[in-house]
């Protein structure tokens, strides 16, 4: 017999849902072409059983959930996939891995302003390009022959040093000696000898 005939006054199909079973739950399923998901219906005496709580099965995505209801989490997905990080400095490529409810986490480094550190900070395919000359050498007084190899104060008694980038490997050289010293070679300032010529005081000198 129809439910209404067996349970007068009850909403159709709710003979087992009344004030005595208010809040009770019973299992149910939601079925589609992708799978069968299990949930529950909840009793509300005034209106009967609720709709099934199970969301319809959907294609699996990296989210730490069993989207297609096959009792496997994040299955059938690629363990990693290409990714990139971009900002005003450039774009760095990397690999993203699936980390459950965090989704795919990109392992690419974040582009940054180029620094002299033997790395391609802005991911443009060149290393330390802002600190090299047109010949690809570290040729500035602050980075002479290598990163952070400053010429300042490296040659005793020199008041000014320069970076000679014409050498096979740029080197710090004397640009000017301190008073009382003269440039013996590219790398030495030595004291002026006491035999330095002086202006003649008489015809015999």
Tab-separated table of N, CA and C in Angstrom, residues 37-116:
chain	number	residue	atom	x	y	z
A	37	UNK	N	28.919	7.221	-5.171
A	37	UNK	CA	29.359	7.850	-3.925
A	37	UNK	C	28.331	7.584	-2.828
A	38	UNK	N	28.819	7.250	-1.660
A	38	UNK	CA	27.953	6.880	-0.531
A	38	UNK	C	27.815	8.044	0.428
A	39	UNK	N	26.600	8.265	0.893
A	39	UNK	CA	26.341	9.306	1.880
A	39	UNK	C	25.223	8.877	2.810
A	40	UNK	N	24.434	9.828	3.287
A	40	UNK	CA	23.323	9.491	4.177
A	40	UNK	C	22.202	10.512	4.013
A	41	UNK	N	20.992	10.054	4.383
A	41	UNK	CA	19.834	10.942	4.459
A	41	UNK	C	19.533	11.186	5.926
A	42	UNK	N	19.019	12.347	6.267
A	42	UNK	CA	18.722	12.701	7.659
A	42	UNK	C	17.229	12.926	7.817
A	43	UNK	N	16.696	12.389	8.918
A	43	UNK	CA	15.259	12.509	9.176
A	43	UNK	C	14.910	13.872	9.767
A	44	UNK	N	13.931	14.538	9.144
A	44	UNK	CA	13.316	15.749	9.692
A	44	UNK	C	11.823	15.465	9.696
A	45	UNK	N	11.263	15.233	10.880
A	45	UNK	CA	9.890	14.719	10.997
A	45	UNK	C	8.874	15.510	10.181
A	46	UNK	N	9.048	16.813	10.086
A	46	UNK	CA	8.039	17.638	9.418
A	46	UNK	C	8.050	17.474	7.905
A	47	UNK	N	9.219	17.111	7.338
A	47	UNK	CA	9.311	17.044	5.878
A	47	UNK	C	9.760	15.688	5.359
A	48	UNK	N	10.242	14.819	6.246
A	48	UNK	CA	10.693	13.503	5.828
A	48	UNK	C	12.209	13.451	5.693
A	49	UNK	N	12.678	12.489	4.930
A	49	UNK	CA	14.113	12.284	4.767
A	49	UNK	C	14.715	13.331	3.833
A	50	UNK	N	15.914	13.783	4.181
A	50	UNK	CA	16.593	14.783	3.356
A	50	UNK	C	17.130	14.130	2.086
A	51	UNK	N	17.630	14.969	1.164
A	51	UNK	CA	18.301	14.444	-0.023
A	51	UNK	C	19.609	13.781	0.405
A	52	UNK	N	20.131	12.911	-0.424
A	52	UNK	CA	21.369	12.195	-0.118
A	52	UNK	C	22.525	13.197	-0.014
A	53	UNK	N	23.319	13.027	1.024
A	53	UNK	CA	24.437	13.961	1.261
A	53	UNK	C	25.621	13.719	0.327
A	54	UNK	N	25.644	12.592	-0.346
A	54	UNK	CA	26.793	12.256	-1.201
A	54	UNK	C	26.812	13.143	-2.438
A	55	UNK	N	27.969	13.821	-2.657
A	55	UNK	CA	28.148	14.600	-3.876
A	55	UNK	C	28.322	13.641	-5.056
A	56	UNK	N	27.895	14.007	-6.237
A	56	UNK	CA	28.093	13.139	-7.402
A	56	UNK	C	29.587	12.927	-7.658
A	57	UNK	N	29.941	11.747	-8.133
A	57	UNK	CA	31.336	11.464	-8.474
A	57	UNK	C	31.793	12.425	-9.568
A	58	UNK	N	33.069	12.837	-9.465
A	58	UNK	CA	33.634	13.746	-10.459
A	58	UNK	C	35.043	13.283	-10.806
A	59	UNK	N	35.608	13.849	-11.851
A	59	UNK	CA	36.965	13.474	-12.262
A	59	UNK	C	37.945	13.764	-11.128
A	60	UNK	N	38.916	12.873	-10.946
A	60	UNK	CA	39.882	13.011	-9.856
A	60	UNK	C	40.772	14.235	-10.080
A	61	UNK	N	40.955	15.008	-9.015
A	61	UNK	CA	41.868	16.147	-9.036
A	61	UNK	C	42.759	16.071	-7.804
A	62	UNK	N	43.856	16.807	-7.827
A	62	UNK	CA	44.790	16.791	-6.701
A	62	UNK	C	44.261	17.695	-5.598
A	63	UNK	N	43.566	17.095	-4.632
A	63	UNK	CA	43.015	17.883	-3.525
A	63	UNK	C	42.900	17.081	-2.229
A	64	UNK	N	43.487	15.882	-2.210
A	64	UNK	CA	43.408	15.063	-1.003
A	64	UNK	C	42.061	14.413	-0.801
A	65	UNK	N	41.214	14.419	-1.828
A	65	UNK	CA	39.861	13.847	-1.746
A	65	UNK	C	39.720	12.711	-2.756
A	66	UNK	N	38.756	11.827	-2.461
A	66	UNK	CA	38.426	10.738	-3.386
A	66	UNK	C	37.283	11.224	-4.271
A	67	UNK	N	37.588	11.994	-5.284
A	67	UNK	CA	36.566	12.650	-6.095
A	67	UNK	C	35.684	11.685	-6.871
A	68	UNK	N	36.271	10.571	-7.355
A	68	UNK	CA	35.473	9.646	-8.163
A	68	UNK	C	34.943	8.462	-7.353
A	69	UNK	N	35.102	8.532	-6.009
A	69	UNK	CA	34.508	7.551	-5.094
A	69	UNK	C	34.920	6.111	-5.394
A	70	UNK	N	36.236	5.905	-5.664
A	70	UNK	CA	36.727	4.547	-5.886
A	70	UNK	C	37.588	4.075	-4.722
A	71	UNK	N	37.480	4.787	-3.591
A	71	UNK	CA	38.206	4.470	-2.358
A	71	UNK	C	39.699	4.726	-2.474
A	72	UNK	N	40.111	5.532	-3.475
A	72	UNK	CA	41.514	5.910	-3.634
A	72	UNK	C	41.601	7.426	-3.761
A	73	UNK	N	42.557	8.012	-3.032
A	73	UNK	CA	42.706	9.466	-3.026
A	73	UNK	C	43.743	9.895	-4.060
A	74	UNK	N	43.373	10.884	-4.870
A	74	UNK	CA	44.275	11.471	-5.868
A	74	UNK	C	44.922	10.411	-6.758
A	75	UNK	N	44.196	9.361	-7.090
A	75	UNK	CA	44.765	8.293	-7.914
A	75	UNK	C	44.631	8.623	-9.396
A	76	UNK	N	45.527	8.030	-10.175
A	76	UNK	CA	45.473	8.219	-11.618
A	76	UNK	C	45.984	9.564	-12.084
A	77	UNK	N	46.549	10.352	-11.183
A	77	UNK	CA	47.054	11.672	-11.558
A	77	UNK	C	48.555	11.617	-11.762
A	78	UNK	N	49.066	12.542	-12.526
A	78	UNK	CA	50.506	12.649	-12.700
A	78	UNK	C	51.133	13.070	-11.372
A	79	UNK	N	52.224	12.390	-10.982
A	79	UNK	CA	52.887	12.723	-9.722
A	79	UNK	C	53.463	14.128	-9.762
A	80	UNK	N	53.793	14.603	-10.945
A	80	UNK	CA	54.341	15.948	-11.085
A	80	UNK	C	53.934	16.521	-12.435
A	81	UNK	N	54.055	17.817	-12.544
A	81	UNK	CA	53.731	18.487	-13.798
A	81	UNK	C	54.518	19.793	-13.883
A	82	UNK	N	54.775	20.283	-15.104
A	82	UNK	CA	55.539	21.523	-15.253
A	82	UNK	C	54.801	22.697	-14.612
A	83	UNK	N	55.575	23.648	-14.109
A	83	UNK	CA	54.979	24.853	-13.537
A	83	UNK	C	55.964	25.994	-13.681
A	84	UNK	N	55.542	27.195	-13.344
A	84	UNK	CA	56.444	28.336	-13.394
A	84	UNK	C	56.015	29.389	-12.382
A	85	UNK	N	57.015	30.184	-11.964
A	85	UNK	CA	56.786	31.325	-11.079
A	85	UNK	C	57.162	32.577	-11.867
A	86	UNK	N	56.281	33.565	-11.856
A	86	UNK	CA	56.539	34.794	-12.612
A	86	UNK	C	56.326	36.018	-11.742
A	87	UNK	N	57.127	37.044	-11.982
A	87	UNK	CA	56.931	38.359	-11.380
A	87	UNK	C	57.621	39.389	-12.273
A	88	UNK	N	57.824	40.592	-11.757
A	88	UNK	CA	58.401	41.656	-12.572
A	88	UNK	C	59.830	41.353	-13.027
A	89	UNK	N	60.533	40.454	-12.330
A	89	UNK	CA	61.919	40.152	-12.673
A	89	UNK	C	62.045	39.102	-13.781
A	90	UNK	N	61.011	38.287	-13.977
A	90	UNK	CA	61.085	37.257	-15.012
A	90	UNK	C	60.204	36.071	-14.707
A	91	UNK	N	60.509	34.954	-15.352
A	91	UNK	CA	59.738	33.716	-15.185
A	91	UNK	C	60.700	32.559	-14.992
A	92	UNK	N	60.506	31.793	-13.914
A	92	UNK	CA	61.336	30.626	-13.628
A	92	UNK	C	60.499	29.362	-13.775
A	93	UNK	N	61.014	28.398	-14.520
A	93	UNK	CA	60.309	27.130	-14.725
A	93	UNK	C	60.695	26.136	-13.640
A	94	UNK	N	59.773	25.216	-13.354
A	94	UNK	CA	60.046	24.196	-12.348
A	94	UNK	C	59.081	23.040	-12.491
A	95	UNK	N	58.971	22.249	-11.448
A	95	UNK	CA	58.097	21.075	-11.432
A	95	UNK	C	57.187	21.167	-10.216
A	96	UNK	N	55.898	20.945	-10.424
A	96	UNK	CA	54.926	20.932	-9.324
A	96	UNK	C	54.595	19.489	-8.961
A	97	UNK	N	54.474	19.225	-7.674
A	97	UNK	CA	54.118	17.892	-7.195
A	97	UNK	C	52.808	17.953	-6.420
A	98	UNK	N	52.064	16.839	-6.453
A	98	UNK	CA	50.771	16.780	-5.785
A	98	UNK	C	50.975	16.569	-4.285
A	99	UNK	N	50.473	17.508	-3.475
A	99	UNK	CA	50.579	17.421	-2.027
A	99	UNK	C	49.188	17.420	-1.383
A	100	UNK	N	48.319	16.492	-1.842
A	100	UNK	CA	47.013	16.312	-1.203
A	100	UNK	C	46.188	17.577	-1.189
A	101	UNK	N	45.721	17.954	0.026
A	101	UNK	CA	44.815	19.105	0.102
A	101	UNK	C	45.495	20.430	-0.220
A	102	UNK	N	46.828	20.434	-0.387
A	102	UNK	CA	47.520	21.646	-0.835
A	102	UNK	C	47.503	21.769	-2.358
A	103	UNK	N	47.033	20.715	-3.034
A	103	UNK	CA	47.038	20.719	-4.486
A	103	UNK	C	48.448	20.519	-5.021
A	104	UNK	N	48.667	20.913	-6.269
A	104	UNK	CA	50.004	20.841	-6.858
A	104	UNK	C	50.826	22.027	-6.339
A	105	UNK	N	51.962	21.738	-5.747
A	105	UNK	CA	52.838	22.776	-5.198
A	105	UNK	C	54.032	22.951	-6.139
A	106	UNK	N	54.201	24.162	-6.636
A	106	UNK	CA	55.253	24.439	-7.617
A	106	UNK	C	56.607	24.589	-6.938
A	107	UNK	N	57.601	23.882	-7.476
A	107	UNK	CA	58.949	23.933	-6.919
A	107	UNK	C	59.865	24.904	-7.648
A	108	UNK	N	59.314	25.705	-8.561
A	108	UNK	CA	60.151	26.672	-9.282
A	108	UNK	C	60.593	27.777	-8.334
A	109	UNK	N	61.824	28.267	-8.516
A	109	UNK	CA	62.273	29.367	-7.663
A	109	UNK	C	61.599	30.659	-8.088
A	110	UNK	N	61.535	31.598	-7.174
A	110	UNK	CA	60.901	32.890	-7.447
A	110	UNK	C	61.930	33.808	-8.107
A	111	UNK	N	61.627	34.373	-9.280
A	111	UNK	CA	62.590	35.259	-9.943
A	111	UNK	C	62.949	36.443	-9.051
A	112	UNK	N	64.215	36.847	-9.121
A	112	UNK	CA	64.692	37.970	-8.317
A	112	UNK	C	65.651	38.809	-9.152
A	113	UNK	N	65.967	39.994	-8.655
A	113	UNK	CA	66.938	40.845	-9.342
A	113	UNK	C	68.266	40.110	-9.419
A	114	UNK	N	68.957	40.268	-10.539
A	114	UNK	CA	70.235	39.585	-10.718
A	114	UNK	C	71.238	40.057	-9.668
A	115	UNK	N	71.879	39.109	-8.993
A	115	UNK	CA	72.930	39.396	-8.019
A	115	UNK	C	74.199	38.696	-8.478
A	116	UNK	N	75.354	39.186	-8.030
A	116	UNK	CA	76.615	38.544	-8.417
A	116	UNK	C	76.855	37.381	-7.462
